[in-house]
PDB file of C-alpha atoms and ligand atoms in Angstrom:
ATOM      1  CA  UNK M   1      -1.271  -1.615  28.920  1.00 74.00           C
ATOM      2  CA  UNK M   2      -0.206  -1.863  25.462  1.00 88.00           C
ATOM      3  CA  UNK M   3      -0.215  -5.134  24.527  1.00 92.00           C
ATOM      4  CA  UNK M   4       0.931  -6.965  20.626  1.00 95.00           C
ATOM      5  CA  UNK M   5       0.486  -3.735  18.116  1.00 97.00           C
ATOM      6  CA  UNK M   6      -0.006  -4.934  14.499  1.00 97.00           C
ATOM      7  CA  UNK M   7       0.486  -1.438  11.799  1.00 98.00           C
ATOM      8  CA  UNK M   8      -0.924  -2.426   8.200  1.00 98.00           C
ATOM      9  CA  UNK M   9      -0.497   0.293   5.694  1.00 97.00           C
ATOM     10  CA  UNK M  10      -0.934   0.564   2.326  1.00 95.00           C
ATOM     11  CA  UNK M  11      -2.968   2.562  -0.282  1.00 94.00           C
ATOM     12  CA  UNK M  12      -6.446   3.072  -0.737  1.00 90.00           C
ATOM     13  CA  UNK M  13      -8.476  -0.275  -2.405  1.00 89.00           C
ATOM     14  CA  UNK M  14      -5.924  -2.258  -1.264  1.00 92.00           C
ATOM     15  CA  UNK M  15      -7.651  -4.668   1.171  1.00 92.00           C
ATOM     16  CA  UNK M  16      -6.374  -2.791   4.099  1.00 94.00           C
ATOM     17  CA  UNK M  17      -9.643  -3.091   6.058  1.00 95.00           C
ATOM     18  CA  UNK M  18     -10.677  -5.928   5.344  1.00 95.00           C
ATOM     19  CA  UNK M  19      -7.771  -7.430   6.828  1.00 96.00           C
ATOM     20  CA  UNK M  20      -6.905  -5.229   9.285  1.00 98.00           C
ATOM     21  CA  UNK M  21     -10.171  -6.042  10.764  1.00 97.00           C
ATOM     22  CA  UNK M  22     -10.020  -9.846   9.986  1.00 97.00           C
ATOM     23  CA  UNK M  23      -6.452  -9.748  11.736  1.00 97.00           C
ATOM     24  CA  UNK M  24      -7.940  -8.335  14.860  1.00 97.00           C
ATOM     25  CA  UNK M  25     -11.034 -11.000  15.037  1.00 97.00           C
ATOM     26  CA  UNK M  26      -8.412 -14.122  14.707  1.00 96.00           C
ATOM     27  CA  UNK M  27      -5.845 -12.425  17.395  1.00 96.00           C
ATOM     28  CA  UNK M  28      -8.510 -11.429  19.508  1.00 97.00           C
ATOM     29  CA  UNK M  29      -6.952  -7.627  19.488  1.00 97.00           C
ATOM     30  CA  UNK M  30      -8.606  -3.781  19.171  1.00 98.00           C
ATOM     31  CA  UNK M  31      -8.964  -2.549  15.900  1.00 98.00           C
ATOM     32  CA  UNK M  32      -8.214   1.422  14.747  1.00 98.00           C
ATOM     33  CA  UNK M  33      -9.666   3.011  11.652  1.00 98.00           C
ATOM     34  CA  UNK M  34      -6.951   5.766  11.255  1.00 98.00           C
ATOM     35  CA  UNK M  35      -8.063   6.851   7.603  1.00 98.00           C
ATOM     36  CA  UNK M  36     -11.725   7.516   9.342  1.00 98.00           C
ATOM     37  CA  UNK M  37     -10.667   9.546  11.786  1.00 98.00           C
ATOM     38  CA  UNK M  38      -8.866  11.721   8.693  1.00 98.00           C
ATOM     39  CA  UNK M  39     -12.066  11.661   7.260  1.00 98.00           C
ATOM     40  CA  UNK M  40     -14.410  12.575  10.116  1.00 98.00           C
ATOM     41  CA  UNK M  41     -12.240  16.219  10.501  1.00 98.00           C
ATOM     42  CA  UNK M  42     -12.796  16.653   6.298  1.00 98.00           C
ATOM     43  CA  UNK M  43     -16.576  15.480   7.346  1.00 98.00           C
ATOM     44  CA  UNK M  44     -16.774  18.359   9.326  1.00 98.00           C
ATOM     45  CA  UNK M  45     -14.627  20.850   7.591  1.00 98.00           C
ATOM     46  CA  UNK M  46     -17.187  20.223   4.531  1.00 98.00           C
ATOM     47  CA  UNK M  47     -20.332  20.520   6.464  1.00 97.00           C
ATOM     48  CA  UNK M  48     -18.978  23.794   7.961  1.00 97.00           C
ATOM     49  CA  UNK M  49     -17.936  25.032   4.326  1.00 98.00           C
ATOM     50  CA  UNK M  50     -14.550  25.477   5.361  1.00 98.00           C
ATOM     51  CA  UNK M  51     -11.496  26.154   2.850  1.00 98.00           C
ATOM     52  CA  UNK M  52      -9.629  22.898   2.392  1.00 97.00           C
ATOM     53  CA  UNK M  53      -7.004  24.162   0.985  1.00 97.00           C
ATOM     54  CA  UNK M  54      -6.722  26.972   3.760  1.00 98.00           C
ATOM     55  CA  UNK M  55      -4.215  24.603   5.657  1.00 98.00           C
ATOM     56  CA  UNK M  56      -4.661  27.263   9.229  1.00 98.00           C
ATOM     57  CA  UNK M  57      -8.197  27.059   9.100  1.00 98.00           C
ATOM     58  CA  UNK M  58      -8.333  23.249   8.768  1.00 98.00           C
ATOM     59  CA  UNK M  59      -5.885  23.366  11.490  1.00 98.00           C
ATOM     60  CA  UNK M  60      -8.027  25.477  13.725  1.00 98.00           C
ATOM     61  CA  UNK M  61     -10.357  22.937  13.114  1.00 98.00           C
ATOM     62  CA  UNK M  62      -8.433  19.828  13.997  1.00 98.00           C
ATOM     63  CA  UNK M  63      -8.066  21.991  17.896  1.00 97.00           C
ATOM     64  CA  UNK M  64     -11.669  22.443  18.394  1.00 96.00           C
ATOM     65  CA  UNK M  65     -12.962  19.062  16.827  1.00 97.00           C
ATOM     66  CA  UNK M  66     -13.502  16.051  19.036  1.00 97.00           C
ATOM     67  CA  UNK M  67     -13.081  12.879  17.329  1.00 98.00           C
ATOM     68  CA  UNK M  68     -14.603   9.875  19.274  1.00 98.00           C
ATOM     69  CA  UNK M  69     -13.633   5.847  17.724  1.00 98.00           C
ATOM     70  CA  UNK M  70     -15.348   2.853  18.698  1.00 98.00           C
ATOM     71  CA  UNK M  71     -12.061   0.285  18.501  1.00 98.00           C
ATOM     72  CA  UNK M  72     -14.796  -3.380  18.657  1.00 98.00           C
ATOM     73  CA  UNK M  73     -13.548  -5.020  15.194  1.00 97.00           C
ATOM     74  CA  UNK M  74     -16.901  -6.210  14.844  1.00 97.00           C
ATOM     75  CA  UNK M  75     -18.381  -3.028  15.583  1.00 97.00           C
ATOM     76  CA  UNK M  76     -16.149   0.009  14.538  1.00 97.00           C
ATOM     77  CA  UNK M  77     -17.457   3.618  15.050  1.00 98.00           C
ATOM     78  CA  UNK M  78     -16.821   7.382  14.804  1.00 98.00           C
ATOM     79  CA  UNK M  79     -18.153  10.199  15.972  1.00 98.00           C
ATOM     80  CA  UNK M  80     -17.233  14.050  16.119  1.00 97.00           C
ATOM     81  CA  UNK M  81     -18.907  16.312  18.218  1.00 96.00           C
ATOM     82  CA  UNK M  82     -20.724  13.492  19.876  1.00 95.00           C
ATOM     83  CA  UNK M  83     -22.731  12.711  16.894  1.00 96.00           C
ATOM     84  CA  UNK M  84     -21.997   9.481  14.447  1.00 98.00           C
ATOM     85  CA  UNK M  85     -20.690   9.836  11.112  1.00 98.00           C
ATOM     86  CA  UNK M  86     -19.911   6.780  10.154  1.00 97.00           C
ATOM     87  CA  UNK M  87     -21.599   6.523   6.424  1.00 96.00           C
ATOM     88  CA  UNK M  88     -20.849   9.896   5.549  1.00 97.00           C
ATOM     89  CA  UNK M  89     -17.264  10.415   5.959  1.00 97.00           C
ATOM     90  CA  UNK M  90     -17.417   7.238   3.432  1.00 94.00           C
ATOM     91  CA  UNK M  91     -18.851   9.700   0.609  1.00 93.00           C
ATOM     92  CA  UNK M  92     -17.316  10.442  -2.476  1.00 92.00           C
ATOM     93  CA  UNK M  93     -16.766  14.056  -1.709  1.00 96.00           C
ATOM     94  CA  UNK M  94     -15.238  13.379   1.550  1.00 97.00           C
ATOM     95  CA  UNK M  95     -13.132  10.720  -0.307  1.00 94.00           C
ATOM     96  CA  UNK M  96     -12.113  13.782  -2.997  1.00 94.00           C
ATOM     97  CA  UNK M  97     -11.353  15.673  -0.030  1.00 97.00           C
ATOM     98  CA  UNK M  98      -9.683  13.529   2.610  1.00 97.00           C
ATOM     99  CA  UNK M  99      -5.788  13.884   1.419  1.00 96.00           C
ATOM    100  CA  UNK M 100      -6.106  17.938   1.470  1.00 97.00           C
ATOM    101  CA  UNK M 101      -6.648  17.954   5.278  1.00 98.00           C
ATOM    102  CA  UNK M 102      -4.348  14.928   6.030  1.00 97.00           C
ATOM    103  CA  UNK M 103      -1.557  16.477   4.580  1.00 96.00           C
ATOM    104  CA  UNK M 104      -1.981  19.485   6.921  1.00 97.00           C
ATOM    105  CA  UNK M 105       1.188  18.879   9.426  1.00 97.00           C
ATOM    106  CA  UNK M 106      -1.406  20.369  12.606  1.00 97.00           C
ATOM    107  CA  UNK M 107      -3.811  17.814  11.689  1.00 98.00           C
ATOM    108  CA  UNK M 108      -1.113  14.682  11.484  1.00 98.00           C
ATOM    109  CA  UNK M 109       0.464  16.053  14.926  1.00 97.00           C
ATOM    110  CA  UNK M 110      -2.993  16.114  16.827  1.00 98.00           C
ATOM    111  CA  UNK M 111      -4.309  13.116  15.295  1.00 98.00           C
ATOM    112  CA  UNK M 112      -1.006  10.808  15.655  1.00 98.00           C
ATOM    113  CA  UNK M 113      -0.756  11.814  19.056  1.00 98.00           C
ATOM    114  CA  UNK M 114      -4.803  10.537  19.568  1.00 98.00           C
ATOM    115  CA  UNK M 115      -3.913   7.100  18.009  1.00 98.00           C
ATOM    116  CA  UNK M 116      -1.022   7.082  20.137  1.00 98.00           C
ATOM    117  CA  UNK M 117      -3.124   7.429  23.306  1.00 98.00           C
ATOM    118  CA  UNK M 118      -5.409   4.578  21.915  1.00 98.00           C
ATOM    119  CA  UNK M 119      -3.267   1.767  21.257  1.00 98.00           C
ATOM    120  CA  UNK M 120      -0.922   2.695  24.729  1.00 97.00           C
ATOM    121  CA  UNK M 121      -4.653   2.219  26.341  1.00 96.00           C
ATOM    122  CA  UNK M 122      -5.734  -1.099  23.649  1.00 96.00           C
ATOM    123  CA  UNK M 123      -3.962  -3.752  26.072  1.00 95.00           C
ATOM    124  CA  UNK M 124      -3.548  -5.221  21.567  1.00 97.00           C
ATOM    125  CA  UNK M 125      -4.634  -3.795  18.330  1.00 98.00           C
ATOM    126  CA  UNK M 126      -4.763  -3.584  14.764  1.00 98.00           C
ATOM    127  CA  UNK M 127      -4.089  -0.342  13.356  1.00 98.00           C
ATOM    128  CA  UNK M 128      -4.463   0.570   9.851  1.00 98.00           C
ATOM    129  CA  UNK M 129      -3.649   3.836   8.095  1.00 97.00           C
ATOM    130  CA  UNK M 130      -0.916   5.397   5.801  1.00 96.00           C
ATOM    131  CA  UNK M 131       2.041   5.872   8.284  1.00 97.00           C
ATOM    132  CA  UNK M 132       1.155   3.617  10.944  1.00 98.00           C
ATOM    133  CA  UNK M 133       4.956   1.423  10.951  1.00 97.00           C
ATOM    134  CA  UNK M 134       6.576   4.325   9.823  1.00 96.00           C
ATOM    135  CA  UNK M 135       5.149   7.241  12.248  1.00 97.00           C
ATOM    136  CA  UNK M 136       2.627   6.613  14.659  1.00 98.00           C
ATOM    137  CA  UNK M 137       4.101   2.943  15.942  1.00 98.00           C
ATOM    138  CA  UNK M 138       7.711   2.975  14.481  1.00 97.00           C
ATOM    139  CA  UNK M 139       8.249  -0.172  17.361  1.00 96.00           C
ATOM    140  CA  UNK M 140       4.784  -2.265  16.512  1.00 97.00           C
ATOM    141  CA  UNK M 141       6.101  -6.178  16.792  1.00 95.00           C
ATOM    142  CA  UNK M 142       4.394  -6.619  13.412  1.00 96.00           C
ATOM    143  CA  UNK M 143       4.367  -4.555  10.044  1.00 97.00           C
ATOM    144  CA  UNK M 144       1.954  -5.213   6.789  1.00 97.00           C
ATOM    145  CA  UNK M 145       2.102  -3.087   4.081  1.00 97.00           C
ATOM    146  CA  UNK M 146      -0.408  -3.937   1.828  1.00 97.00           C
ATOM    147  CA  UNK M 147      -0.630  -3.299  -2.110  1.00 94.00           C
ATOM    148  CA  UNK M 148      -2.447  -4.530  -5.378  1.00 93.00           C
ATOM    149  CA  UNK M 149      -2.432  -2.722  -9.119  1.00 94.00           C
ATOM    150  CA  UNK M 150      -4.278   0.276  -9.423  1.00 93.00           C
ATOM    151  CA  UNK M 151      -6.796  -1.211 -11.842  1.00 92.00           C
ATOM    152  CA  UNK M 152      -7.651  -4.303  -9.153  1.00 93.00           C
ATOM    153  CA  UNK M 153      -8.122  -1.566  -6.177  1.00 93.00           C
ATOM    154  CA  UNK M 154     -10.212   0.946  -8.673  1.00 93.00           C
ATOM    155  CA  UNK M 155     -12.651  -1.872  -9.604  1.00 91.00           C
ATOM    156  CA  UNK M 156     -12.712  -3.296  -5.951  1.00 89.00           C
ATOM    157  CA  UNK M 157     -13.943   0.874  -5.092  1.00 88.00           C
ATOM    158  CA  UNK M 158     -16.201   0.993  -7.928  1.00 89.00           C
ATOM    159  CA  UNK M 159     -17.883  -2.180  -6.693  1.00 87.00           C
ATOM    160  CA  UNK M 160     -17.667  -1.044  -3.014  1.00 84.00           C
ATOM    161  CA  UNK M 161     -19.652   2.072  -4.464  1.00 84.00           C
ATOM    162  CA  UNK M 162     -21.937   0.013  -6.215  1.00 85.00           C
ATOM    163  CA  UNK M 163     -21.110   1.263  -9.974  1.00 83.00           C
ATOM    164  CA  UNK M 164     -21.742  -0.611 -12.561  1.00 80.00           C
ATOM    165  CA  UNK M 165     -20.559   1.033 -15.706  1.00 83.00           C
ATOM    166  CA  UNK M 166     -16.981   1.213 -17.606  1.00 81.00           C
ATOM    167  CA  UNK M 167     -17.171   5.545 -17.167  1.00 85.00           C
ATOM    168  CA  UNK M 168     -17.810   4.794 -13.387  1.00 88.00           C
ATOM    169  CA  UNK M 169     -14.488   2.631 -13.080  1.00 89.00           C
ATOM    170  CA  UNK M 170     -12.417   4.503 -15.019  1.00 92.00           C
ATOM    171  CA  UNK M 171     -13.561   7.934 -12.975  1.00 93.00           C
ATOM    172  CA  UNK M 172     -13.075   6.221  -9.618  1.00 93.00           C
ATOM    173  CA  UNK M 173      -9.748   4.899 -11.084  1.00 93.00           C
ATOM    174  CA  UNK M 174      -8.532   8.949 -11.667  1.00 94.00           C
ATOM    175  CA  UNK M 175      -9.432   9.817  -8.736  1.00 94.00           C
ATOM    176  CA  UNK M 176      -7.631   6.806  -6.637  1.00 93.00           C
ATOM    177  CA  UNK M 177      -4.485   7.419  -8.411  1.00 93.00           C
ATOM    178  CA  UNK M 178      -4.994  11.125  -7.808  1.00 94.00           C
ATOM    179  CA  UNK M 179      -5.663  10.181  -3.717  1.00 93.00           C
ATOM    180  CA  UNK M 180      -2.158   8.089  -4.005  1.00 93.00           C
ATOM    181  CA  UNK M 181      -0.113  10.790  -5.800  1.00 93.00           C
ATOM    182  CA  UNK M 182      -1.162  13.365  -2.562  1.00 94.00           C
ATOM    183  CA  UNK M 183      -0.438  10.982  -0.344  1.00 93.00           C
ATOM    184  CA  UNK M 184       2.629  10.057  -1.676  1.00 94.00           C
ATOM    185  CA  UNK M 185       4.074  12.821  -1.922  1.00 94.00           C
ATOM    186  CA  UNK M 186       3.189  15.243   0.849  1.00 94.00           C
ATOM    187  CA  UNK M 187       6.170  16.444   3.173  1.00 94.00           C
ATOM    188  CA  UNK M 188       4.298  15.483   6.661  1.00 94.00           C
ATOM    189  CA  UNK M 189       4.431  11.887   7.063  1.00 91.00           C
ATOM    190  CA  UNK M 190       3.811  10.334   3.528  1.00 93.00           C
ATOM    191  CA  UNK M 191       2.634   7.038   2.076  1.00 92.00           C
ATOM    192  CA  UNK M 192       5.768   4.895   2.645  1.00 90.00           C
ATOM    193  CA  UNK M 193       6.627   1.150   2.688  1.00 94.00           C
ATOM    194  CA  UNK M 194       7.864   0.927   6.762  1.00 95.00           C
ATOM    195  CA  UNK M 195      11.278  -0.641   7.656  1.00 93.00           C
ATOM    196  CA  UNK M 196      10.595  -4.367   8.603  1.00 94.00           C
ATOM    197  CA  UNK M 197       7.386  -4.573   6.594  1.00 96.00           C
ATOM    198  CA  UNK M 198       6.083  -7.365   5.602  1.00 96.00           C
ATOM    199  CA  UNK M 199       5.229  -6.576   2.329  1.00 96.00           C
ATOM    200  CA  UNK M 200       2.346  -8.651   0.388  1.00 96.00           C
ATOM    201  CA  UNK M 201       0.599  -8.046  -2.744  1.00 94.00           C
ATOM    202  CA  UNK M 202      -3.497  -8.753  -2.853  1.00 92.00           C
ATOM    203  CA  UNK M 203      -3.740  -8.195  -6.967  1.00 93.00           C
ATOM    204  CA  UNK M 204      -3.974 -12.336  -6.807  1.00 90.00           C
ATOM    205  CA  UNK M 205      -3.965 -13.273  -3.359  1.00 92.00           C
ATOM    206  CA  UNK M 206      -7.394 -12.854  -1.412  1.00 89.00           C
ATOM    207  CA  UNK M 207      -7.948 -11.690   2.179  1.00 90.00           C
ATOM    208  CA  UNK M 208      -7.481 -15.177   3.577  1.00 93.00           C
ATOM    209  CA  UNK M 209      -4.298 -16.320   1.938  1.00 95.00           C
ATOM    210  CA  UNK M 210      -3.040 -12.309   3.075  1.00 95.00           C
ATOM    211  CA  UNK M 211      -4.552 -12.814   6.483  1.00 96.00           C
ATOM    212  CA  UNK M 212      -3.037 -16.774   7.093  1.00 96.00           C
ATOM    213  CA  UNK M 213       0.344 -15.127   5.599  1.00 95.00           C
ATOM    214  CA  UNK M 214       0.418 -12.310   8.348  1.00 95.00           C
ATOM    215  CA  UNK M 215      -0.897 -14.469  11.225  1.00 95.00           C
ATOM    216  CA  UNK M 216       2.082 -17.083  10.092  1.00 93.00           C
ATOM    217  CA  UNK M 217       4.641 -13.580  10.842  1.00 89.00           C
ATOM    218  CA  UNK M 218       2.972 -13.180  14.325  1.00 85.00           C
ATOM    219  CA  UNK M 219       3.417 -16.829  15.132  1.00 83.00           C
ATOM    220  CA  UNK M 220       7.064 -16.765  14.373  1.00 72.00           C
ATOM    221  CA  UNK M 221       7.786 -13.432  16.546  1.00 63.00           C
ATOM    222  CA  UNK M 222       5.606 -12.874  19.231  1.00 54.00           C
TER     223      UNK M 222
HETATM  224  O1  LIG S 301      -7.728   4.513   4.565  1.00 74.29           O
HETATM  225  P1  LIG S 301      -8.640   5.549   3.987  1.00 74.29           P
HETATM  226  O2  LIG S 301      -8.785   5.451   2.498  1.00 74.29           O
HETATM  227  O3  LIG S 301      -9.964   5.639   4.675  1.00 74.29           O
HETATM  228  O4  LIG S 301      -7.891   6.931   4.293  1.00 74.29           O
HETATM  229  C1  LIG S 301      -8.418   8.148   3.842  1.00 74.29           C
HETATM  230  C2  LIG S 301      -7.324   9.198   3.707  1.00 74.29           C
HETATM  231  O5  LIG S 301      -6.851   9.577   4.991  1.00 74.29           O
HETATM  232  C3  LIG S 301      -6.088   8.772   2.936  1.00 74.29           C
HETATM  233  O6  LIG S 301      -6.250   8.953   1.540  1.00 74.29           O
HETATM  234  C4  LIG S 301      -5.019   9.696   3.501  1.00 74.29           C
HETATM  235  O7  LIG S 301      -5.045  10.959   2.869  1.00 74.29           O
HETATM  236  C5  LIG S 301      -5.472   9.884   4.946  1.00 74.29           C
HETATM  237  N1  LIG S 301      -4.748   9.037   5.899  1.00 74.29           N
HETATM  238  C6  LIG S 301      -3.527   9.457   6.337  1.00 74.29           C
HETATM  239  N2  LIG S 301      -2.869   8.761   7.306  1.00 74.29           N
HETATM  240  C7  LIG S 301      -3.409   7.668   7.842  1.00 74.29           C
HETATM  241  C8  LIG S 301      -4.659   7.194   7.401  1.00 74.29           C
HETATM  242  C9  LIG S 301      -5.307   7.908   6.397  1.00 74.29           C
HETATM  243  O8  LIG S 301      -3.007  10.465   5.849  1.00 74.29           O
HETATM  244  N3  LIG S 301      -2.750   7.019   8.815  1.00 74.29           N
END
């Protein structure tokens, strides 16, 4: 069955993960990756040297590709094709790359109908992702969307990356802001604040405060 479906969206650096995955510990729920499963399909469209701006051939690809996720919170994994790729669709060049194939409309119908078939199966789950409250799970009993500046979630990349220098933050900083604009802005299912979100900010709040705030929410209305 379906069980209590928690959606927490928000852009990239934002803490998203973190808590998503924290969420699902302390509720005893599933947890899905969406963004991973986006970037497992641009894994493979880079590996195969396909065009990812060529939105039919990424397309084609999304029909033939089998995307497998592990949904443990303390174990996450993803696989396509049967083999694990779960350090390299966290590359930089699959980062670069992700928001050209998500914004292909083939790829967001095929994919968003996957998650859907997860979390019916989860029997509870945490999903995070881009357009989880507003697309995939317009009904989930709880909605976080998730933000900070762009200069906290740049340096909290670089780190993540394991940069060290000014040039470093600054680049990963272009190319986050870049990553939001795309997202954005697409016409197939864009970056949106959901209705009924729950909106918090982690540019001074850490994970705990955001996670005790959210878990306070699913107290009160479940
Ligand atoms: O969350 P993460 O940064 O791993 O997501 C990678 C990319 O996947 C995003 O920048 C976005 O282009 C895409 N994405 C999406 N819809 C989702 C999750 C991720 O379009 N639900």
């Amino acid at each position: 069955g379906r069980g209590l479906v928690v959606a927490v969206d928000g852009p990239g650096g934002s803490g998203k993960s973190t808590v998503a995955r924290e969420l699902a510990r302390r509720l005893g729920l599933r947890y899905l990756d969406t963004g991973a499963m986006y970037r497992a399909l641009t894994q493979l469209a880079l590996e195969q040297r396909i065009d990812i701006e060529d939105a039919a051939a990424v397309g084609e690809l999304s029909e033939r590709a089998v995307i497998s996720v592990g949904v443990d919170p303390d174990a996450p994994t993803i696989a396509v094709d049967g083999t694990r790729v779960d350090a390299e669709i966290r590359t930089r060049a699959v980062t670069n790359a992700v928001s050209a194939i998500a914004a292909v409309a083939a790829v967001r119908g095929r994919l968003v109908a996957q998650q859907r078939q997860i979390i019916e199966a989860a029997g509870g789950i945490v999903v995070e992702g881009r357009d989880i409250g507003s697309v995939v799970v317009p009904d989930a009993a709880i909605k976080v969307f998730l933000t900070a500046s762009t200069e906290v979630r740049a340096l909290r990349r670089s780190r993540q990356l394991g940069e060290k220098g000014v040039d470093d933050v600054a680049r990963t900083l272009a190319e986050l802001d870049r990553r939001d604009v795309l997202d954005s802005t697409r016409a197939a299912d864009p970056l949106a604040v959901p209705d009924g979100a729950i909106v918090l900010d982690s540019t001074t709040m850490g994970v705990p405060e955001v996670v005790e705030e959210v878990l306070r929410h699913c107290g009160q209305s479940t």
